[in-house]
PDB file of C-alpha atoms in Angstrom:
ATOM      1  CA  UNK A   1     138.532  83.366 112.561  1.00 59.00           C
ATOM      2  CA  UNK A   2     139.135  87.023 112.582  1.00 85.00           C
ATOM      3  CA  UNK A   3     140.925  87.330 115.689  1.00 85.00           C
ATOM      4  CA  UNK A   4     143.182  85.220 114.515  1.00 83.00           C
ATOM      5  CA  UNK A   5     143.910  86.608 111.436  1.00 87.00           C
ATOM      6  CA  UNK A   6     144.345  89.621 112.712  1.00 90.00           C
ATOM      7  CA  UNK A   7     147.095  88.331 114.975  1.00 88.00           C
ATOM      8  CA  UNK A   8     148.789  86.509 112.303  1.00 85.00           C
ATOM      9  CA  UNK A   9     148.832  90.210 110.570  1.00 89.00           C
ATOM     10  CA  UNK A  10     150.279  91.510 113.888  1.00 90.00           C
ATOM     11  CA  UNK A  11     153.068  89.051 113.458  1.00 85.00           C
ATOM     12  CA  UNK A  12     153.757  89.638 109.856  1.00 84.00           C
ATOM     13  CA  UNK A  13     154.134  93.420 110.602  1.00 89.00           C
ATOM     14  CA  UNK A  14     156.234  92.918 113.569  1.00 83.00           C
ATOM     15  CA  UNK A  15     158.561  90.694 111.742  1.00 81.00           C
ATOM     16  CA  UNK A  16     159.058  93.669 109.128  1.00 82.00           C
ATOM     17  CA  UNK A  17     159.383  95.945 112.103  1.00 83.00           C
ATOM     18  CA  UNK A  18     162.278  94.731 113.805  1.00 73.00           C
ATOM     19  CA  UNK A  19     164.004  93.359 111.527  1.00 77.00           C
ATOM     20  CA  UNK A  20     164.245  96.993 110.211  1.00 79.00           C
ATOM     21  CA  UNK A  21     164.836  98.093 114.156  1.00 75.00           C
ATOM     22  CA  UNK A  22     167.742  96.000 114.806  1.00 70.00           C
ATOM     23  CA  UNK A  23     169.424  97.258 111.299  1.00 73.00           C
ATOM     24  CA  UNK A  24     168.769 100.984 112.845  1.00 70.00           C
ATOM     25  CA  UNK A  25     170.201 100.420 116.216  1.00 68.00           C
ATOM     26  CA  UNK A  26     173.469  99.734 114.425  1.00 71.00           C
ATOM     27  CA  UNK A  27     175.306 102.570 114.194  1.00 72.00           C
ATOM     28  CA  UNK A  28     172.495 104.721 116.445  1.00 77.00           C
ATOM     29  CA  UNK A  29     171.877 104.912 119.901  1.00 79.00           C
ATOM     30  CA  UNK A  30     168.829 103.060 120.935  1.00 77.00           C
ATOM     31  CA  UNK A  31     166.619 106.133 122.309  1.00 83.00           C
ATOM     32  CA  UNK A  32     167.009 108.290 119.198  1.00 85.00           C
ATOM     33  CA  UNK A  33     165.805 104.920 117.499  1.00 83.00           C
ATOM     34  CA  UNK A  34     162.629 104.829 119.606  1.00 84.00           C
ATOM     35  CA  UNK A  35     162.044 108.496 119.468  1.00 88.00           C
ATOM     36  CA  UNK A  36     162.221 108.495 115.873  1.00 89.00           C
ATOM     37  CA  UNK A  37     159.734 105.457 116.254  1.00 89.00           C
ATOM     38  CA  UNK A  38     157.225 106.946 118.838  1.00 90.00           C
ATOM     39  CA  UNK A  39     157.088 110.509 117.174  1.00 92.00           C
ATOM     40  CA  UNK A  40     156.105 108.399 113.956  1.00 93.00           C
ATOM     41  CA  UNK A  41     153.750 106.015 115.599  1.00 92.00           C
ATOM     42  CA  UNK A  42     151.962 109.140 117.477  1.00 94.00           C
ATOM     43  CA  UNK A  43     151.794 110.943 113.990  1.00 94.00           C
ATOM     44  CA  UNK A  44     149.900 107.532 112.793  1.00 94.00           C
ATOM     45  CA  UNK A  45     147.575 107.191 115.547  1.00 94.00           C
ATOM     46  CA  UNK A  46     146.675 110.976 115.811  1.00 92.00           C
ATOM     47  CA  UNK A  47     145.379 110.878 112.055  1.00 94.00           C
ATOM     48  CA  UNK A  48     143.626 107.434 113.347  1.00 93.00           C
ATOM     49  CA  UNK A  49     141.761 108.822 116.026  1.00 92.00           C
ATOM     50  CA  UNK A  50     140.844 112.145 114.099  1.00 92.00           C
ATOM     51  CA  UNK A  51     139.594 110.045 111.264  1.00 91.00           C
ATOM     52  CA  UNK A  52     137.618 107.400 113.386  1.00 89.00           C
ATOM     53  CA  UNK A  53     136.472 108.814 116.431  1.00 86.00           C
ATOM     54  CA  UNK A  54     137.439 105.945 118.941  1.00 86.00           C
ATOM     55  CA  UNK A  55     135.274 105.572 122.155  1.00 82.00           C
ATOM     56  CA  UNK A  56     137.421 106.569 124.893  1.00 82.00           C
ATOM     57  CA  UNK A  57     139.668 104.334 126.918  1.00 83.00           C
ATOM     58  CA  UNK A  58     137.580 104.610 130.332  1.00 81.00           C
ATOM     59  CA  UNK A  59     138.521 102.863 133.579  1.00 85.00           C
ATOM     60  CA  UNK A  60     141.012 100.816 132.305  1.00 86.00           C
ATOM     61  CA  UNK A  61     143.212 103.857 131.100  1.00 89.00           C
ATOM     62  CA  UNK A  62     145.929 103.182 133.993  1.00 92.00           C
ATOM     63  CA  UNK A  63     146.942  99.939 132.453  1.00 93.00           C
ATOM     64  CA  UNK A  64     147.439 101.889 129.222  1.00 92.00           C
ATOM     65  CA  UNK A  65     150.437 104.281 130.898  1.00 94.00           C
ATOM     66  CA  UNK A  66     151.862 100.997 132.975  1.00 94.00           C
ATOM     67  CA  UNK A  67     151.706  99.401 129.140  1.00 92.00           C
ATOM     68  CA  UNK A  68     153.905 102.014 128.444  1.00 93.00           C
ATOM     69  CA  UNK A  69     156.792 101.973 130.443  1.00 93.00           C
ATOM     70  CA  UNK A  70     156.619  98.616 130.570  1.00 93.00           C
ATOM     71  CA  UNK A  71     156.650  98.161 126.486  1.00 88.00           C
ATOM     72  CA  UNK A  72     159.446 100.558 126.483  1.00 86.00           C
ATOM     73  CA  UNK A  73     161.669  99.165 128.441  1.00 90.00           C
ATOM     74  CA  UNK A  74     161.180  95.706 126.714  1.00 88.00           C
ATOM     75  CA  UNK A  75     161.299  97.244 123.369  1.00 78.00           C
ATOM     76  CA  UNK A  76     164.784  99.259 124.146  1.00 79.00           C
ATOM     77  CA  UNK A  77     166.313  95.383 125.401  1.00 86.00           C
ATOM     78  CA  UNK A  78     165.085  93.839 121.977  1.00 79.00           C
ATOM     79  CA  UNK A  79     166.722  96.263 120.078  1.00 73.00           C
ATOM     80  CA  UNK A  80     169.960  96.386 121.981  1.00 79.00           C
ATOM     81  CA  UNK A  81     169.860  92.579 121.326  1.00 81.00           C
ATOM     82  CA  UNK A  82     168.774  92.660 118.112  1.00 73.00           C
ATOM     83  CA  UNK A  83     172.069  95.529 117.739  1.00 74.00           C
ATOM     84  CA  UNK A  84     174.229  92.562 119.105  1.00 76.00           C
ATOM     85  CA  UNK A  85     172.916  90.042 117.050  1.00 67.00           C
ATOM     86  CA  UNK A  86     172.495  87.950 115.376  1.00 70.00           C
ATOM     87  CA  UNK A  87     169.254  88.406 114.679  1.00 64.00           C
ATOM     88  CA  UNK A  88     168.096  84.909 113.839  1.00 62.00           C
ATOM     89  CA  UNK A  89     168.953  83.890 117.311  1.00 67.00           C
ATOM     90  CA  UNK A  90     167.657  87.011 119.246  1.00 72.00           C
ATOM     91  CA  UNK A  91     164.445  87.499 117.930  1.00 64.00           C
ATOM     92  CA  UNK A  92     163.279  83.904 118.542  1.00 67.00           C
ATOM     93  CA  UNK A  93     164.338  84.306 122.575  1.00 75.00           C
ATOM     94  CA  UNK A  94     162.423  87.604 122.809  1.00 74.00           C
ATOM     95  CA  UNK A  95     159.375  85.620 120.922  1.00 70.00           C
ATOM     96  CA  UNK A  96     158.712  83.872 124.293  1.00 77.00           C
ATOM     97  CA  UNK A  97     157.032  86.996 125.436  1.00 80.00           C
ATOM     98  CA  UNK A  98     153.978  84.878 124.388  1.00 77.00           C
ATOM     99  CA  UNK A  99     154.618  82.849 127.359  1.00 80.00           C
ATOM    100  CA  UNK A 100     153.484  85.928 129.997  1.00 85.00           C
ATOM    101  CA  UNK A 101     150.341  86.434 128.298  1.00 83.00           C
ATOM    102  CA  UNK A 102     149.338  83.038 127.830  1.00 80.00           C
ATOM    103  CA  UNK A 103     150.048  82.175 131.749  1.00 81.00           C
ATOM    104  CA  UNK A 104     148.223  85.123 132.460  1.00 82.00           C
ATOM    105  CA  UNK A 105     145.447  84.749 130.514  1.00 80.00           C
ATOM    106  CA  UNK A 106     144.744  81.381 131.510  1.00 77.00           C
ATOM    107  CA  UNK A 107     144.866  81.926 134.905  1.00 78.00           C
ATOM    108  CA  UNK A 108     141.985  84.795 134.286  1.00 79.00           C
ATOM    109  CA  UNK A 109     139.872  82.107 132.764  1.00 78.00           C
ATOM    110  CA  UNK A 110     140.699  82.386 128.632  1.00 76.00           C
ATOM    111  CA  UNK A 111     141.632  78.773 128.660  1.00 72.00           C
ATOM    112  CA  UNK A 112     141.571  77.276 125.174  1.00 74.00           C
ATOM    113  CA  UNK A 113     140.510  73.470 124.752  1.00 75.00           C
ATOM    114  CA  UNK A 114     143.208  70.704 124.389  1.00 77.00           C
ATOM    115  CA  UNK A 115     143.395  70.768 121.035  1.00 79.00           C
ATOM    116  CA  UNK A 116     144.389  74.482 120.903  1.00 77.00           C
ATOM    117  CA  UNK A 117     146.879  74.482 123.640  1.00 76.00           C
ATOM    118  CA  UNK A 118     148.894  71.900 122.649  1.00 81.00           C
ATOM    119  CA  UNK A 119     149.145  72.918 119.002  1.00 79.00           C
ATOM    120  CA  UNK A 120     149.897  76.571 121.196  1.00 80.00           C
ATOM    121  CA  UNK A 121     152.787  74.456 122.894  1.00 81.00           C
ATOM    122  CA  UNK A 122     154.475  73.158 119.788  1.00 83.00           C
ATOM    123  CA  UNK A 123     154.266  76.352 118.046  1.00 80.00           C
ATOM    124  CA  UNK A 124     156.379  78.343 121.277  1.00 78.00           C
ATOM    125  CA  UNK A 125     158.650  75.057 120.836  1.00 79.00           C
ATOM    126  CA  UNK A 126     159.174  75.780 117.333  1.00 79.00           C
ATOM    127  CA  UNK A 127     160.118  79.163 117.674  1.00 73.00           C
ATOM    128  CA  UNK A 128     162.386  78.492 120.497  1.00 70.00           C
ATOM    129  CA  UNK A 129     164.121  76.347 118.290  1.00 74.00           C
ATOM    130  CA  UNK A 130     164.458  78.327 115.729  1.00 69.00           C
ATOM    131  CA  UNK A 131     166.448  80.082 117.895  1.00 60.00           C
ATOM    132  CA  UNK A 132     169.392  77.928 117.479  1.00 61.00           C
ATOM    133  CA  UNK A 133     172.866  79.052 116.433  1.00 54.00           C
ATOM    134  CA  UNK A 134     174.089  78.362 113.385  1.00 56.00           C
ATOM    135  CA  UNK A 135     177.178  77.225 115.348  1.00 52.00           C
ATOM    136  CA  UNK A 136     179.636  79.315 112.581  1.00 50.00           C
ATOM    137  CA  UNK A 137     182.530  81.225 113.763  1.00 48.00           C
ATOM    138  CA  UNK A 138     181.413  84.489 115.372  1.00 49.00           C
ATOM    139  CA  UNK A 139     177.246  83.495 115.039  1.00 54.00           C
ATOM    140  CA  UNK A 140     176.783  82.653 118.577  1.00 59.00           C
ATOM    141  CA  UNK A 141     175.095  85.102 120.880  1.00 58.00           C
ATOM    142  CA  UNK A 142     176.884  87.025 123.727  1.00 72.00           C
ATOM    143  CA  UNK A 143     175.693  86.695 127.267  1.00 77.00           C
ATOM    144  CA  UNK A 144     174.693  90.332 127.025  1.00 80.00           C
ATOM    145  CA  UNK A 145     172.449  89.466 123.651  1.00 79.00           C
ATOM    146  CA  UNK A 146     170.584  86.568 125.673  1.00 79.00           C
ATOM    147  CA  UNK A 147     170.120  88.251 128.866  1.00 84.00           C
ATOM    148  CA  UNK A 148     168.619  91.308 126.903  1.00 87.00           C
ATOM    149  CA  UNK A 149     166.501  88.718 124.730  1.00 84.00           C
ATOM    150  CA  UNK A 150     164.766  87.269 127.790  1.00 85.00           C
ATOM    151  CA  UNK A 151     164.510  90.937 129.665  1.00 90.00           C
ATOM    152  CA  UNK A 152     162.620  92.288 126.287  1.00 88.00           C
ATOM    153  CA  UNK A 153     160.732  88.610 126.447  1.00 86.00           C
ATOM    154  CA  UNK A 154     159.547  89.451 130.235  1.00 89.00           C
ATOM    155  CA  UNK A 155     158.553  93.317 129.317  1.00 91.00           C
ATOM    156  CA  UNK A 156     156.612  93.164 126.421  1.00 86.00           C
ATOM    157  CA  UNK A 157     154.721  89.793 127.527  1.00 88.00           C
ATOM    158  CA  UNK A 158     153.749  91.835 129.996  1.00 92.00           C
ATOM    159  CA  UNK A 159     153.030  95.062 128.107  1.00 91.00           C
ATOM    160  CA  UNK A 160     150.648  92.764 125.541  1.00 87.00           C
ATOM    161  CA  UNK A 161     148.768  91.515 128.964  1.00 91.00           C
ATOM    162  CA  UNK A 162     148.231  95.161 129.949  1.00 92.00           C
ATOM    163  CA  UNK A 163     147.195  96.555 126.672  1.00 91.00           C
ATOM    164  CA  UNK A 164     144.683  93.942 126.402  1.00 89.00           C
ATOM    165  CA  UNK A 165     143.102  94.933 129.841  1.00 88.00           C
ATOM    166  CA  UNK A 166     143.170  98.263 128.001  1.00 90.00           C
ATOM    167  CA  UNK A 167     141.325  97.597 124.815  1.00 89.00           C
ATOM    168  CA  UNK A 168     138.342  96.249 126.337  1.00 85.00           C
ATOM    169  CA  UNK A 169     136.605  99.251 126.190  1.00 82.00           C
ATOM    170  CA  UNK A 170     138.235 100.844 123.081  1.00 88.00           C
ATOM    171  CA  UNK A 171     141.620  99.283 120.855  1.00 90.00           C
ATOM    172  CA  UNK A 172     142.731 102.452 119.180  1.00 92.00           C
ATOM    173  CA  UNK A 173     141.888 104.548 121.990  1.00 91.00           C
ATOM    174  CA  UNK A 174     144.493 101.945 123.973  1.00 92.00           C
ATOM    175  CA  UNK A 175     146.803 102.365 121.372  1.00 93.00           C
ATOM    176  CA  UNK A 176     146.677 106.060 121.158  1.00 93.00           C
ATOM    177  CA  UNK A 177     146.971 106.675 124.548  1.00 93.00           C
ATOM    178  CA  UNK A 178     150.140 104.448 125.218  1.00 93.00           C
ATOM    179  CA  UNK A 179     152.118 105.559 122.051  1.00 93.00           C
ATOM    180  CA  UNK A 180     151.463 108.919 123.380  1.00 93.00           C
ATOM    181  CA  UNK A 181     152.480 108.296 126.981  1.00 94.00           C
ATOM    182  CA  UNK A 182     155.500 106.688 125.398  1.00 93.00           C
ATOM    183  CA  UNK A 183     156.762 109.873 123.658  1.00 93.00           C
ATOM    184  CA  UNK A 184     156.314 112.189 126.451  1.00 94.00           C
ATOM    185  CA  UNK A 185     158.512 109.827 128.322  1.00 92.00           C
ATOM    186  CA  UNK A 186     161.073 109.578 125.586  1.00 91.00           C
ATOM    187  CA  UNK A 187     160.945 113.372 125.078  1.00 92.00           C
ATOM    188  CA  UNK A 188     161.610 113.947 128.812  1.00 92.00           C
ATOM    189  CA  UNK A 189     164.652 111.095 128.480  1.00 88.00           C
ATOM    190  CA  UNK A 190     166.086 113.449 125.061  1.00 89.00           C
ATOM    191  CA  UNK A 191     165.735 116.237 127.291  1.00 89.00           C
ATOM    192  CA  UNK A 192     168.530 115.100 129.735  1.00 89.00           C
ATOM    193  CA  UNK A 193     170.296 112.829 127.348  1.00 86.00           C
ATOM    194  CA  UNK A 194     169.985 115.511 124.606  1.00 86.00           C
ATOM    195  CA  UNK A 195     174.168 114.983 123.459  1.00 82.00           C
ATOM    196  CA  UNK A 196     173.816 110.910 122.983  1.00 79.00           C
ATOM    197  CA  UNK A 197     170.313 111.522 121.983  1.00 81.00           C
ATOM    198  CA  UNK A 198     170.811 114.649 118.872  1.00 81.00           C
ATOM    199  CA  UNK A 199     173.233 113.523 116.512  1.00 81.00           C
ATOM    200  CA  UNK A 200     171.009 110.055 116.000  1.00 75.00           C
ATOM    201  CA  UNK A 201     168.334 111.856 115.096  1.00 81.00           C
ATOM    202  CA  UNK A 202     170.156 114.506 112.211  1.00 78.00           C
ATOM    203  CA  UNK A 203     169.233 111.726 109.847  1.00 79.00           C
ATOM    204  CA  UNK A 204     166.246 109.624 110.246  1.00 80.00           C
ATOM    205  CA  UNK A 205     166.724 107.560 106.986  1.00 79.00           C
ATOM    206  CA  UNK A 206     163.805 104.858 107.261  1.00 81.00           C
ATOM    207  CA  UNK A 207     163.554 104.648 110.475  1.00 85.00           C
ATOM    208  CA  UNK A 208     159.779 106.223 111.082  1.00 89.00           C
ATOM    209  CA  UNK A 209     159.229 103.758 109.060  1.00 90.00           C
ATOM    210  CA  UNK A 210     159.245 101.277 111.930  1.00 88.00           C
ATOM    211  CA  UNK A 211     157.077 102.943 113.956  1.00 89.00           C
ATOM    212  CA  UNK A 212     154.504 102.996 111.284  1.00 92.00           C
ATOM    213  CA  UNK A 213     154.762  99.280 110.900  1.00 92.00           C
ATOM    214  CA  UNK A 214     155.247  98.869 115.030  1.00 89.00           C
ATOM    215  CA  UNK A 215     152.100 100.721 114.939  1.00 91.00           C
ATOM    216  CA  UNK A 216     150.403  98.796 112.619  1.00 94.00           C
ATOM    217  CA  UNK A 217     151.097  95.386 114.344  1.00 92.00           C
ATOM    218  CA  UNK A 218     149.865  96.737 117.647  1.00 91.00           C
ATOM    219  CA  UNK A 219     146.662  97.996 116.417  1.00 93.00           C
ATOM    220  CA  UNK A 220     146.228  94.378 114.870  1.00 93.00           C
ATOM    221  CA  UNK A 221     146.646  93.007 117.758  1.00 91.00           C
ATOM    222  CA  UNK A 222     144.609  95.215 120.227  1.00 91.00           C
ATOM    223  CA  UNK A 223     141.658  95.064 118.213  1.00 91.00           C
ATOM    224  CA  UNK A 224     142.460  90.920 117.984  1.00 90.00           C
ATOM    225  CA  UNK A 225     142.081  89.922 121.954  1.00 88.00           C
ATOM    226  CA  UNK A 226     138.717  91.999 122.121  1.00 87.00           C
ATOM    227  CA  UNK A 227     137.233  89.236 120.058  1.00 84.00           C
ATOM    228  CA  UNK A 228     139.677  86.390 120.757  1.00 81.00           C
ATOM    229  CA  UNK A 229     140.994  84.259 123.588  1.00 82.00           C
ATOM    230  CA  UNK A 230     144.109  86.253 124.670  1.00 84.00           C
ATOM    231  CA  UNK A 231     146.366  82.933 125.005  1.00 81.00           C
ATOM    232  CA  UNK A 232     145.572  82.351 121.639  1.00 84.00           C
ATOM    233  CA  UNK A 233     146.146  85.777 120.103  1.00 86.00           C
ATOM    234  CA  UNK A 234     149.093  86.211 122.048  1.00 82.00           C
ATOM    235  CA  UNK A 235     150.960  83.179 120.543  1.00 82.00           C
ATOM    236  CA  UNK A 236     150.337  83.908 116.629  1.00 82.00           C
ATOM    237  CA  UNK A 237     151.159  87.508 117.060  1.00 83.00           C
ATOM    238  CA  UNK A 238     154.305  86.547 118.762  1.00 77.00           C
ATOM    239  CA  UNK A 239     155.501  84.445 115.351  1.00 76.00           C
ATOM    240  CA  UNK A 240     157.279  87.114 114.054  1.00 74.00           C
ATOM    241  CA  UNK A 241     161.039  85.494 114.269  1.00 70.00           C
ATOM    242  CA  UNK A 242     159.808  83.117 111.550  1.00 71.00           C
ATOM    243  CA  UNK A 243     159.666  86.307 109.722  1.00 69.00           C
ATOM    244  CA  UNK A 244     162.782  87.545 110.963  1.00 70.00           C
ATOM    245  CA  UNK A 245     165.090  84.606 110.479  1.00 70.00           C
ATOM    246  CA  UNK A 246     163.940  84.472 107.062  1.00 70.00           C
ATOM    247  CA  UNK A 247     164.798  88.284 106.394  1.00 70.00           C
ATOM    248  CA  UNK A 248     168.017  88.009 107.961  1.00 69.00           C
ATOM    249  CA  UNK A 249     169.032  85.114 105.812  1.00 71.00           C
ATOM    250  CA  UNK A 250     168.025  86.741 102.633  1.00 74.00           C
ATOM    251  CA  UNK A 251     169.130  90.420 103.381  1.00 71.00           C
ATOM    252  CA  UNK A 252     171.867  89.921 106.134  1.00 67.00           C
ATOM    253  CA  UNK A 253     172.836  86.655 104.409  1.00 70.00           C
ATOM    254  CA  UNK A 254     173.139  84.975 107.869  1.00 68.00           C
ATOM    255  CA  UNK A 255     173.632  81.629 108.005  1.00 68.00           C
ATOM    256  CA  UNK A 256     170.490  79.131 108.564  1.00 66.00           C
ATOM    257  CA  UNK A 257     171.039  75.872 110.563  1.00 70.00           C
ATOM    258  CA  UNK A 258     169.360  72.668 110.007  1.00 74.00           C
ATOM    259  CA  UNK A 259     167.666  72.962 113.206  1.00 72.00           C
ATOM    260  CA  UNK A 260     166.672  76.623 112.424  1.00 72.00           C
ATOM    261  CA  UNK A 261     164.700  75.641 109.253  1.00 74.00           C
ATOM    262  CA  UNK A 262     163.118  72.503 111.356  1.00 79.00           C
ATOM    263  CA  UNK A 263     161.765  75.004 113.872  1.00 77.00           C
ATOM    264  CA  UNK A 264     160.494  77.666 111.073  1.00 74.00           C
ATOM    265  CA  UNK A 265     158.794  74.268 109.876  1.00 78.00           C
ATOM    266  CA  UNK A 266     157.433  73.236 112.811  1.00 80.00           C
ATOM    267  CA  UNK A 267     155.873  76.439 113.596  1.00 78.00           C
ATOM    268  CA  UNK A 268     154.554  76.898 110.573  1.00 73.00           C
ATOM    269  CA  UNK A 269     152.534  73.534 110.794  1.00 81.00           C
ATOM    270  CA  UNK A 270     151.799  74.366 114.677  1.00 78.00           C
ATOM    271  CA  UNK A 271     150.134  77.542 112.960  1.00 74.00           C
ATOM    272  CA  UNK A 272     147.891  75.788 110.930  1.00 73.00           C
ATOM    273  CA  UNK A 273     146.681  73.412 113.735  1.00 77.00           C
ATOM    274  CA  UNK A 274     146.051  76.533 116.235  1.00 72.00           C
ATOM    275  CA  UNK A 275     144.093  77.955 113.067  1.00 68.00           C
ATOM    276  CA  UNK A 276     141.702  74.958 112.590  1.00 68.00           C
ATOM    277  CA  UNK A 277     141.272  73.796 116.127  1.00 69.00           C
ATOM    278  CA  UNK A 278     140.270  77.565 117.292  1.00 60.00           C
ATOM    279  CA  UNK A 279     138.043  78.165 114.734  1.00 55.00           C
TER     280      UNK A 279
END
């Protein structure tokens, strides 16, 4: 039951977390975002592992760096999507990053029983329709907004695989060591990019704030697939457009279609059969 719980946490915190990320990218280029982001996240997990001690990473430390890049690159597509918006449509599309880990992880063995996957199948369906315009005038998503939805779906379903190869041996010492690979590489991208890159960052208003709650989720979820079935982690953690939707109907005041509160329902119900036939 932890596992899962902990996932479910991931996906709260994640839902919090974007939703902020996308309202930052407005307005900001996406780089100074994720700097802002990083530098706060490293700040986080530097107290972390000063505090706690973490075994180190070991072996598996090269899927930690790969992680990296990897996550980064997915991470700068979501929030150019979530920058085109709308959100209640993008979010859901990148959601399907669940997808890559759950292929993955069954293939490696972590199958769940019947039960599990199909209540795994009708929560992805859920969330994928959830992901349904609205249909009013200027709500639909641009090619661009899809085609970076599904290329941040790809890269951080594959980022999640690699960071749980990574935690095996230690989750925060995973963590820690891909946040910090990430900032060196954003650092060396400011470096060159230093005129698109400054003038975002004069002002940092609440976006470190992100990173502490990006931070949060990831930790969650690390420490999640060393004692759960990665197909099964993987999905709940990825429920965060539930989240999302929701916030961007009540602070965005974007509009909700009928099929986009079916879905939210659907998942949620999905949820609660994953929950009781994994237990």
């Amino acid at each position: 039951m932890t596992p899962v719980l902990l996932a479910l946490g991931a996906s709260a915190v994640w839902g919090a977390s974007d939703t902020l990320g996308g309202l930052a990218s407005r307005g900001r280029p996406v780089l100074s975002v994720m700097l802002l982001t990083r530098a706060a996240s490293v700040l986080l997990v530097g107290v972390l592992v000063l505090g706690l001690r973490p075994a180190p990473v070991g072996a598996d430390w090269p899927f930690a760096v790969v992680g990296a890049v990897v996550n980064l690159t997915g991470l700068a597509l979501l929030y150019r999507a979530l920058a085109i918006g709308p959100m209640s449509v993008v979010a859901p599309i990148a959601a399907t990053s669940a997808v890559v880990p759950v292929v993955w992880g069954s293939l490696s063995g972590e199958r769940p029983g019947g039960p599990t996957l199909l209540a795994l199948a009708v929560t992805v369906a859920g969330c994928v329709l959830t992901a349904r315009a609205p249909g009013g005038p200027g709500m639909r998503v641009s090619r661009a907004g899809v085609a970076s939805a599904i290329g941040a779906a790809l890269g951080m379903g594959a980022a999640l695989t690699l960071l749980d190869r990574a935690s095996e041996g230690s989750a925060l010492g995973a963590v820690a060591l891909e946040r910090s690979s990430q900032l060196v590489l954003l650092l060396l991208l400011a470096a060159v990019l230093w005129r698109r890159v400054g003038p975002g960052l004069a002002r940092p208003g609440a976006v470190p704030l992100v990173g502490l709650l990006d931070t949060t989720a990831i930790l969650l979820y690390a420490t999640a697939t060393t004692g759960g079935l990665l197909p099964v982690v993987a999905v709940l953690a990825s429920l965060y457009p539930v989240g999302t939707v929701l916030l961007a109907r009540l602070v965005l005041h974007e509009r909700m279609s009928r099929w986009q509160g079916v879905g939210a329902v659907v998942t949620l119900v999905a949820v609660g059969a994953v929950v009781a036939t994994a237990s």
